[in-house]
Amino acid sequence: MSATRGRIVLLEGIHQAADSALSAAGLEVDRLDGAVEKERLHEVLAGASMVGIRSRTQLDAEVLGRLDELIAIGCFCIGTNQVALEAAAGRGVAVFNAPFSNTRSVAELTMAEIIMLMRRIPQRSSAMHAGRWLKSVDGSREVRGRTLGIVGYGHIGSQLSILAEGLGMRVVYHDIVEKLPLGNATSLPDLGSVLEQSDVVSLHVPATAMTAGLLGARELQAMKPGAFLINNARGNIVDLEALGEAIDSGRLAGAAIDVFPSEPRSGNATFESPLQGKENVLLTPHIGGSTLEAQSAIAREVGNKLARYGREGATGTAVNLPGVDLPARKDNQHRILHFHKNVPGVLGRMHSALAGLGVNINAEYLQSQGDLSYVILDVDPVDPRVIDNELMKIPETIRFRTIVD
Ligand code: NAI
């Protein structure tokens, strides 16, 4: 099964910034603006070696089972729940995503919200829409000199830290992993210390068992009176009923929320939340990472990962496969990419097969994960059809391809 080239089908209007890397890797790019319903996917993707999707295309085990030639899936977004990851791994199909390309967009929105909340803009804007002229200095603060508490000092949290310090804020943060503080930020030992010290608390943790309900009534009570809360991370981290009560009682001065426990699947569906109608709460429809810049950065990031996988077989950034990266292949060598069952003896059989053909192995790297092993071999040039025949005879083989040009 030799393959160096192929066709990639990009669904759901993926940004054109993906194309140059894919074309340079020898892939023919076909694109469709919308998602395709499950029943038609195998038709649309027939013969494609790669597919690019966003969040609406569902690639379940049944669909994958009908796409024999597929070697890689690019999720041009952060989430990968729409793909049956284990089923893909079991078929030696690599899945890539773009975890960090919208980091800056989320950090910028958060910074803007901090300023808007501290100047009491949401309530003043809605008053004007209702015909009232609320010109007053009441409660309006500069952000300079105020303390921002960041919970989760990862990609977004640390980027926000830099922006906030640039505007003169004092930054404290808490992360369960030790993180290098940027600028003058101060790491605090626990969530409680962040809540106690901060004028505004911004959450940037992932959705995990530990972060579900991280901010409930007790934690909200532990915040400084008159502080603000921002959640642009995941919907189940904050108890919104409790937040609504803290806002109504005046304990908290306001909030900005971009993510919700249950979010409408489309623009036609109705949205409901206990925070509706509260003037000092900014509500946004999960658009923290939604900017044109992020879309194009995502397209470049995933496009590059797919192109590199096509050209070199690199799985270091795949979300579902053992990570194997070898330096770029030398021109005078062929590269064999081989997925097999993780059982003893397979590598030995591959070595014997190649030795039997008089083929020298110049580089080799293997990684295993669960039931699956992935090995990359750089070998002296040899007719790929001959190698294909030999590898096909190894019963534990799941999928392989040979890159020759
Ligand atoms: P990241 O993985 O780079 O950083 C998360 C940080 O949180 C890590 O440093 C981790 O150690 C820390 N952490 C995990 N559990 C913790 C806990 N219990 N207490 C304190 N720290 C903890 O993630 P990134 O890229 O910064 O994203 C952060 C969040 O933002 C994620 O939930 C992500 O889904 C969300 N997000 C939301 C977007 C939106 O449109 N609103 C767009 C992009 C990301």
Coordinates of C-alpha atoms and ligand atoms in Angstrom, one line a residue:
M1 CA 0.0 0.0 0.0
S2 CA 2.4 2.7 -1.1
A3 CA 1.2 6.2 -1.0
T4 CA 2.9 9.6 -1.0
R5 CA 0.2 11.7 -2.6
G6 CA -3.6 11.8 -2.4
R7 CA -6.7 13.9 -2.1
I8 CA -7.8 15.8 0.9
V9 CA -11.4 16.9 1.3
L10 CA -12.0 19.9 3.5
L11 CA -15.6 20.2 4.8
E12 CA -17.3 23.0 6.8
G13 CA -15.7 26.0 5.0
I14 CA -12.2 25.6 6.4
H15 CA -10.1 28.7 5.9
Q16 CA -8.0 28.8 2.7
A17 CA -4.8 29.3 4.8
A18 CA -4.7 25.5 5.1
D19 CA -4.1 25.0 1.3
S20 CA -0.6 26.0 0.7
A21 CA 1.0 23.5 3.1
L22 CA -1.3 20.8 1.9
S23 CA -0.6 21.5 -1.8
A24 CA 3.1 21.6 -1.1
A25 CA 2.9 18.2 0.4
G26 CA 1.5 16.9 -2.9
L27 CA -2.2 16.7 -1.8
E28 CA -5.0 17.7 -4.1
V29 CA -7.4 19.9 -2.1
D30 CA -11.2 19.6 -2.6
R31 CA -13.4 21.8 -0.4
L32 CA -17.1 22.0 0.6
D33 CA -18.7 24.9 2.5
G34 CA -21.0 22.9 4.7
A35 CA -21.0 19.8 6.8
V36 CA -22.2 16.5 5.1
E37 CA -24.7 14.3 6.8
K38 CA -23.5 11.0 8.0
E39 CA -25.3 8.9 5.3
R40 CA -23.4 10.8 2.5
L41 CA -20.0 11.0 4.1
H42 CA -18.6 7.8 2.6
E43 CA -19.6 9.1 -0.9
V44 CA -18.1 12.5 -0.5
L45 CA -14.9 11.1 1.0
A46 CA -14.6 8.1 -1.3
G47 CA -10.9 7.7 -2.3
A48 CA -9.7 10.5 -0.1
S49 CA -6.6 9.9 2.0
M50 CA -7.3 12.8 4.3
V51 CA -10.3 14.8 5.5
G52 CA -10.5 18.1 7.3
I53 CA -13.6 18.9 9.5
R54 CA -14.7 21.2 12.2
S55 CA -17.1 20.4 15.0
R56 CA -20.3 19.5 13.0
T57 CA -19.1 16.5 11.0
Q58 CA -19.4 13.2 13.0
L59 CA -16.8 10.6 12.1
D60 CA -18.0 7.6 14.1
A61 CA -16.7 4.1 14.0
E62 CA -19.2 3.1 11.3
V63 CA -18.3 5.9 9.0
L64 CA -14.6 5.3 9.5
G65 CA -15.1 1.6 8.7
R66 CA -16.2 2.6 5.2
L67 CA -13.3 4.8 4.5
D68 CA -10.5 2.4 3.7
E69 CA -8.1 4.8 2.1
L70 CA -8.3 7.4 4.9
I71 CA -4.9 7.9 6.6
A72 CA -5.5 11.1 8.6
I73 CA -8.3 13.4 9.9
G74 CA -7.7 17.1 10.6
C75 CA -10.0 18.7 13.2
F76 CA -9.8 22.4 12.3
C77 CA -10.8 23.3 15.9
I78 CA -9.9 22.4 19.4
G79 CA -12.3 19.6 20.3
T80 CA -12.0 16.1 18.9
N81 CA -15.2 14.6 20.4
Q82 CA -16.8 14.4 17.0
V83 CA -14.3 11.7 15.9
A84 CA -14.2 8.1 17.2
L85 CA -10.6 8.5 18.3
E86 CA -10.0 4.9 19.4
A87 CA -11.7 3.5 16.3
A88 CA -9.4 5.8 14.2
A89 CA -6.3 4.6 16.1
G90 CA -7.3 1.0 15.6
R91 CA -7.2 1.6 11.9
G92 CA -4.0 3.5 12.0
V93 CA -5.7 6.8 11.1
A94 CA -4.0 9.8 12.7
V95 CA -6.2 12.6 14.1
F96 CA -4.8 16.2 14.5
N97 CA -6.4 19.3 16.0
A98 CA -5.4 22.9 16.8
P99 CA -5.3 23.3 20.6
F100 CA -3.5 26.7 20.8
S101 CA -4.3 28.7 17.7
N102 CA -7.0 30.8 19.3
T103 CA -5.2 31.4 22.6
R104 CA -4.6 35.1 21.8
S105 CA -8.2 35.7 20.8
V106 CA -9.5 34.4 24.2
A107 CA -6.9 36.4 26.1
E108 CA -7.9 39.6 24.2
L109 CA -11.6 39.1 24.8
T110 CA -10.9 38.5 28.5
M111 CA -8.8 41.7 28.8
A112 CA -11.5 43.7 27.1
E113 CA -14.2 42.3 29.5
I114 CA -12.1 43.2 32.5
I115 CA -12.0 46.8 31.4
M116 CA -15.7 46.8 30.4
L117 CA -16.7 45.3 33.8
M118 CA -14.5 47.6 35.9
R119 CA -16.0 50.7 34.1
R120 CA -19.5 49.3 34.6
I121 CA -20.1 49.5 30.8
P122 CA -22.7 46.7 30.5
Q123 CA -25.2 48.4 32.7
R124 CA -24.5 51.9 31.2
S125 CA -24.9 50.6 27.7
S126 CA -28.2 48.8 28.5
A127 CA -29.4 51.9 30.2
M128 CA -28.8 54.0 27.1
H129 CA -30.5 51.4 24.9
A130 CA -33.5 51.9 27.3
G131 CA -33.3 55.7 26.9
R132 CA -31.6 56.4 30.2
W133 CA -28.5 58.6 30.5
L134 CA -26.5 57.0 33.4
K135 CA -23.6 59.5 33.5
S136 CA -21.9 58.9 36.8
V137 CA -18.5 57.9 38.2
D138 CA -20.1 55.4 40.6
G139 CA -18.1 52.2 40.8
S140 CA -15.9 52.9 37.8
R141 CA -12.3 52.0 38.2
E142 CA -9.2 51.9 36.1
V143 CA -7.7 48.5 35.8
R144 CA -4.2 49.8 36.5
G145 CA -3.2 48.8 40.0
R146 CA -6.1 46.3 40.4
T147 CA -5.3 42.6 41.1
L148 CA -6.2 40.0 38.5
G149 CA -6.3 36.4 39.7
I150 CA -5.8 33.8 37.0
V151 CA -6.9 30.2 37.7
G152 CA -5.1 27.9 35.2
Y153 CA -1.8 29.4 34.0
G154 CA -1.6 27.5 30.7
H155 CA -1.6 28.9 27.2
I156 CA -4.4 31.4 27.7
G157 CA -3.9 32.2 31.3
S158 CA -0.2 33.1 30.8
Q159 CA -1.0 35.1 27.7
L160 CA -3.6 37.1 29.6
S161 CA -1.1 37.6 32.4
I162 CA 1.2 39.5 29.9
L163 CA -1.6 41.6 28.5
A164 CA -2.9 42.5 32.0
E165 CA 0.6 43.5 33.3
G166 CA 1.0 45.6 30.2
L167 CA -2.0 47.6 31.4
G168 CA -0.6 47.9 34.9
M169 CA -2.5 45.2 36.7
R170 CA -1.0 43.1 39.4
V171 CA -1.3 39.4 38.4
V172 CA -1.6 36.5 40.8
Y173 CA -2.3 33.0 39.6
H174 CA -2.8 29.4 40.7
D175 CA -2.1 26.3 38.7
I176 CA -2.0 22.7 39.9
V177 CA 1.3 22.3 37.9
E178 CA 4.3 24.4 38.7
K179 CA 4.4 27.1 36.0
L180 CA 7.1 29.7 35.4
P181 CA 5.6 33.1 36.3
L182 CA 5.9 35.6 33.4
G183 CA 6.8 39.2 34.1
N184 CA 6.0 40.1 37.7
A185 CA 3.1 37.6 38.1
T186 CA 3.0 35.8 41.4
S187 CA 2.1 32.1 41.8
L188 CA -0.2 31.4 44.8
P189 CA -0.4 28.0 46.5
D190 CA -4.1 27.5 46.2
L191 CA -7.4 28.7 44.7
G192 CA -8.5 30.2 48.0
S193 CA -5.6 32.6 48.0
V194 CA -6.4 33.8 44.5
L195 CA -10.1 34.3 45.4
E196 CA -9.1 36.2 48.5
Q197 CA -6.7 38.6 46.8
S198 CA -8.2 39.4 43.4
D199 CA -10.4 42.2 42.2
V200 CA -11.2 40.1 39.2
V201 CA -10.9 36.3 38.9
S202 CA -10.5 34.8 35.4
L203 CA -10.8 31.0 34.9
H204 CA -8.6 29.3 32.3
V205 CA -8.6 25.6 33.3
P206 CA -9.7 22.7 31.2
A207 CA -12.9 20.6 31.8
T208 CA -11.7 17.8 34.1
A209 CA -13.3 15.9 37.0
M210 CA -11.3 18.2 39.3
T211 CA -12.5 21.5 37.7
A212 CA -16.3 20.5 37.4
G213 CA -18.0 22.9 39.8
L214 CA -14.7 24.4 40.9
L215 CA -16.5 27.7 41.7
G216 CA -19.7 27.0 43.7
A217 CA -21.4 29.1 46.4
R218 CA -18.7 28.6 48.9
E219 CA -15.9 29.7 46.6
L220 CA -17.9 32.7 45.3
Q221 CA -18.4 33.8 49.0
A222 CA -14.6 33.6 49.4
M223 CA -14.1 36.2 46.7
K224 CA -13.5 39.8 47.6
P225 CA -16.7 41.7 48.1
G226 CA -17.4 43.7 44.9
A227 CA -15.0 41.5 42.8
F228 CA -15.8 40.3 39.2
L229 CA -15.7 36.8 37.8
I230 CA -14.9 35.8 34.2
N231 CA -15.4 32.3 32.8
N232 CA -14.2 31.9 29.2
A233 CA -13.0 28.4 29.8
R234 CA -15.6 25.6 30.0
G235 CA -19.3 25.7 31.0
N236 CA -19.3 23.3 33.9
I237 CA -16.6 25.0 36.0
V238 CA -19.0 27.6 37.6
D239 CA -22.3 27.0 39.4
L240 CA -24.4 29.6 37.5
E241 CA -27.3 29.5 40.0
A242 CA -24.9 30.4 42.8
L243 CA -23.2 33.0 40.6
G244 CA -26.6 34.6 39.9
E245 CA -27.3 34.7 43.7
A246 CA -23.9 36.3 44.4
I247 CA -24.6 38.9 41.7
D248 CA -28.2 39.6 43.0
S249 CA -27.0 40.0 46.6
G250 CA -24.4 42.5 45.5
R251 CA -21.6 40.3 46.8
L252 CA -20.0 40.3 43.4
A253 CA -20.1 43.4 41.2
G254 CA -20.4 41.6 37.9
A255 CA -19.3 38.8 35.6
A256 CA -18.6 37.8 32.1
I257 CA -19.5 34.3 30.9
D258 CA -18.8 32.9 27.4
V259 CA -19.3 29.2 28.1
F260 CA -22.4 27.4 29.6
P261 CA -23.3 23.9 30.9
S262 CA -25.7 23.5 28.1
E263 CA -25.1 25.4 24.8
P264 CA -27.6 25.6 21.9
R265 CA -26.4 23.5 18.9
S266 CA -27.5 26.1 16.4
G267 CA -28.4 29.8 16.0
N268 CA -32.1 28.8 15.8
A269 CA -32.2 27.2 19.2
T270 CA -33.2 29.1 22.3
F271 CA -30.7 30.0 25.0
E272 CA -31.6 30.0 28.7
S273 CA -29.5 30.9 31.7
P274 CA -30.0 32.0 35.3
L275 CA -27.8 35.0 34.5
Q276 CA -30.2 36.5 31.9
G277 CA -31.6 39.9 32.7
K278 CA -28.7 40.8 35.0
E279 CA -27.3 44.1 33.7
N280 CA -23.9 43.7 35.1
V281 CA -23.3 40.3 33.5
L282 CA -21.8 40.2 30.0
L283 CA -23.0 37.1 28.2
T284 CA -21.3 35.9 25.0
P285 CA -22.2 32.8 22.9
H286 CA -18.9 30.8 23.2
I287 CA -17.0 33.2 20.9
G288 CA -13.8 33.5 23.0
G289 CA -11.7 31.9 20.3
S290 CA -13.8 33.0 17.3
T291 CA -11.8 35.5 15.3
L292 CA -10.8 35.6 11.7
E293 CA -7.1 35.5 12.8
A294 CA -7.8 32.4 14.9
Q295 CA -9.5 30.7 12.0
S296 CA -6.6 31.3 9.7
A297 CA -4.1 30.3 12.4
I298 CA -6.1 27.1 13.0
A299 CA -6.1 26.3 9.3
R300 CA -2.3 26.8 9.1
E301 CA -1.6 24.8 12.2
V302 CA -3.7 21.8 11.2
G303 CA -2.8 22.1 7.5
N304 CA 0.9 21.9 8.5
K305 CA 0.4 18.9 10.8
L306 CA -1.5 17.0 8.1
A307 CA 1.1 18.0 5.5
R308 CA 3.9 16.8 7.7
Y309 CA 2.1 13.6 8.4
G310 CA 1.7 13.0 4.7
R311 CA 5.3 13.8 3.9
E312 CA 7.1 12.3 6.9
G313 CA 4.7 10.3 8.9
A314 CA 5.2 12.5 12.0
T315 CA 2.6 11.7 14.8
G316 CA 4.1 13.7 17.6
T317 CA 1.1 16.1 17.6
A318 CA -1.6 13.5 16.8
V319 CA -4.2 13.2 19.6
N320 CA -4.8 9.4 19.2
L321 CA -1.6 7.7 18.1
P322 CA 1.8 6.9 19.6
G323 CA 4.0 9.9 19.0
V324 CA 6.7 9.1 16.5
D325 CA 8.9 11.8 14.9
L326 CA 11.9 11.2 12.8
P327 CA 14.0 14.0 11.1
A328 CA 13.0 14.7 7.5
R329 CA 13.8 11.7 5.2
K330 CA 16.9 12.0 3.1
D331 CA 16.4 12.1 -0.6
N332 CA 18.2 8.9 -1.3
Q333 CA 16.0 6.9 1.1
H334 CA 12.6 5.4 1.3
R335 CA 10.4 5.7 4.4
I336 CA 8.2 2.9 5.7
L337 CA 5.4 3.9 8.1
H338 CA 3.9 0.8 9.7
F339 CA 1.1 0.4 12.2
H340 CA 0.8 -2.9 13.9
K341 CA -0.7 -4.7 16.9
N342 CA 1.4 -4.2 20.0
V343 CA 2.6 -7.8 20.5
P344 CA 6.0 -9.3 20.6
G345 CA 7.9 -10.3 17.5
V346 CA 6.5 -7.9 14.9
L347 CA 9.6 -5.8 14.6
G348 CA 11.7 -8.9 14.3
R349 CA 9.6 -10.1 11.4
M350 CA 9.8 -6.8 9.7
H351 CA 13.6 -6.8 10.1
S352 CA 13.8 -10.3 8.7
A353 CA 11.6 -9.4 5.7
L354 CA 13.8 -6.4 4.9
A355 CA 17.0 -8.4 5.4
G356 CA 15.6 -11.1 3.1
L357 CA 15.2 -8.4 0.4
G358 CA 18.8 -7.1 1.0
V359 CA 17.4 -3.8 2.2
N360 CA 19.4 -1.9 4.8
I361 CA 17.7 0.0 7.6
N362 CA 19.2 3.4 8.2
A363 CA 16.9 4.8 10.9
E364 CA 14.2 3.4 13.0
Y365 CA 11.9 4.7 15.7
L366 CA 9.0 2.8 17.4
Q367 CA 6.4 3.9 19.9
S368 CA 3.5 1.9 21.4
Q369 CA 0.3 3.0 23.0
G370 CA -2.2 0.5 24.3
D371 CA -2.8 -2.2 21.6
L372 CA -1.1 -0.2 18.9
S373 CA 2.5 0.2 17.8
Y374 CA 3.8 2.6 15.2
V375 CA 7.3 2.3 13.6
I376 CA 9.0 4.5 11.1
L377 CA 11.9 3.0 9.1
D378 CA 14.2 4.8 6.7
V379 CA 15.6 2.3 4.3
D380 CA 17.7 2.1 1.1
P381 CA 15.6 2.6 -2.0
V382 CA 13.7 -0.4 -3.0
D383 CA 10.7 -1.1 -5.3
P384 CA 7.8 -0.3 -2.9
R385 CA 5.6 -3.1 -4.4
V386 CA 8.1 -5.6 -3.2
I387 CA 8.1 -4.2 0.3
D388 CA 4.3 -4.0 0.3
N389 CA 4.1 -7.7 -0.6
E390 CA 6.4 -8.7 2.3
L391 CA 4.7 -6.4 4.9
M392 CA 1.3 -7.6 3.9
K393 CA 2.4 -11.1 5.0
I394 CA 2.9 -10.0 8.6
P395 CA -0.4 -10.9 10.2
E396 CA -0.2 -8.2 12.9
T397 CA 0.0 -5.4 10.3
I398 CA -2.8 -2.9 10.6
R399 CA -1.8 -0.3 8.0
F400 CA 1.4 0.9 6.3
R401 CA 2.6 3.1 3.5
T402 CA 5.9 3.7 1.9
I403 CA 7.1 7.3 1.1
V404 CA 9.4 7.2 -2.0
D405 CA 9.5 10.7 -3.4
Ligands
NAI1 P1 -3.9 24.8 28.8 O1 -4.0 23.3 28.8 O2 -2.8 25.4 28.0 O3 -3.9 25.4 30.3 C1 -4.8 24.9 31.3 C2 -4.0 25.1 32.6 O4 -4.9 24.8 33.7 C3 -2.8 24.2 32.7 O5 -1.7 24.9 33.1 C4 -3.3 23.2 33.8 O6 -2.2 22.7 34.6 C5 -4.2 24.1 34.6 N1 -5.1 23.4 35.5 C6 -5.7 22.2 35.3 N2 -6.6 21.9 36.3 C7 -6.4 22.9 37.2 C8 -7.0 23.2 38.5 N3 -7.9 22.3 39.0 N4 -6.6 24.3 39.1 C9 -5.7 25.1 38.6 N5 -5.1 24.9 37.4 C10 -5.5 23.8 36.7 O7 -5.4 25.3 28.2 P2 -5.7 26.6 27.4 O8 -5.4 26.5 26.0 O9 -5.0 27.7 28.2 O10 -7.3 26.7 27.6 C11 -7.9 27.0 28.9 C12 -9.4 26.8 28.8 O11 -9.9 27.6 27.8 C13 -9.8 25.4 28.4 O12 -10.9 25.0 29.2 C14 -10.3 25.5 27.0 O13 -11.2 24.6 26.6 C15 -10.9 26.9 27.0 N6 -11.0 27.6 25.7 C16 -12.2 28.3 25.5 C17 -12.3 29.0 24.3 C18 -13.6 29.8 24.1 O14 -14.0 30.0 22.9 N7 -14.2 30.4 25.1 C19 -11.4 28.9 23.2 C20 -10.2 28.2 23.6 C21 -10.0 27.5 24.8

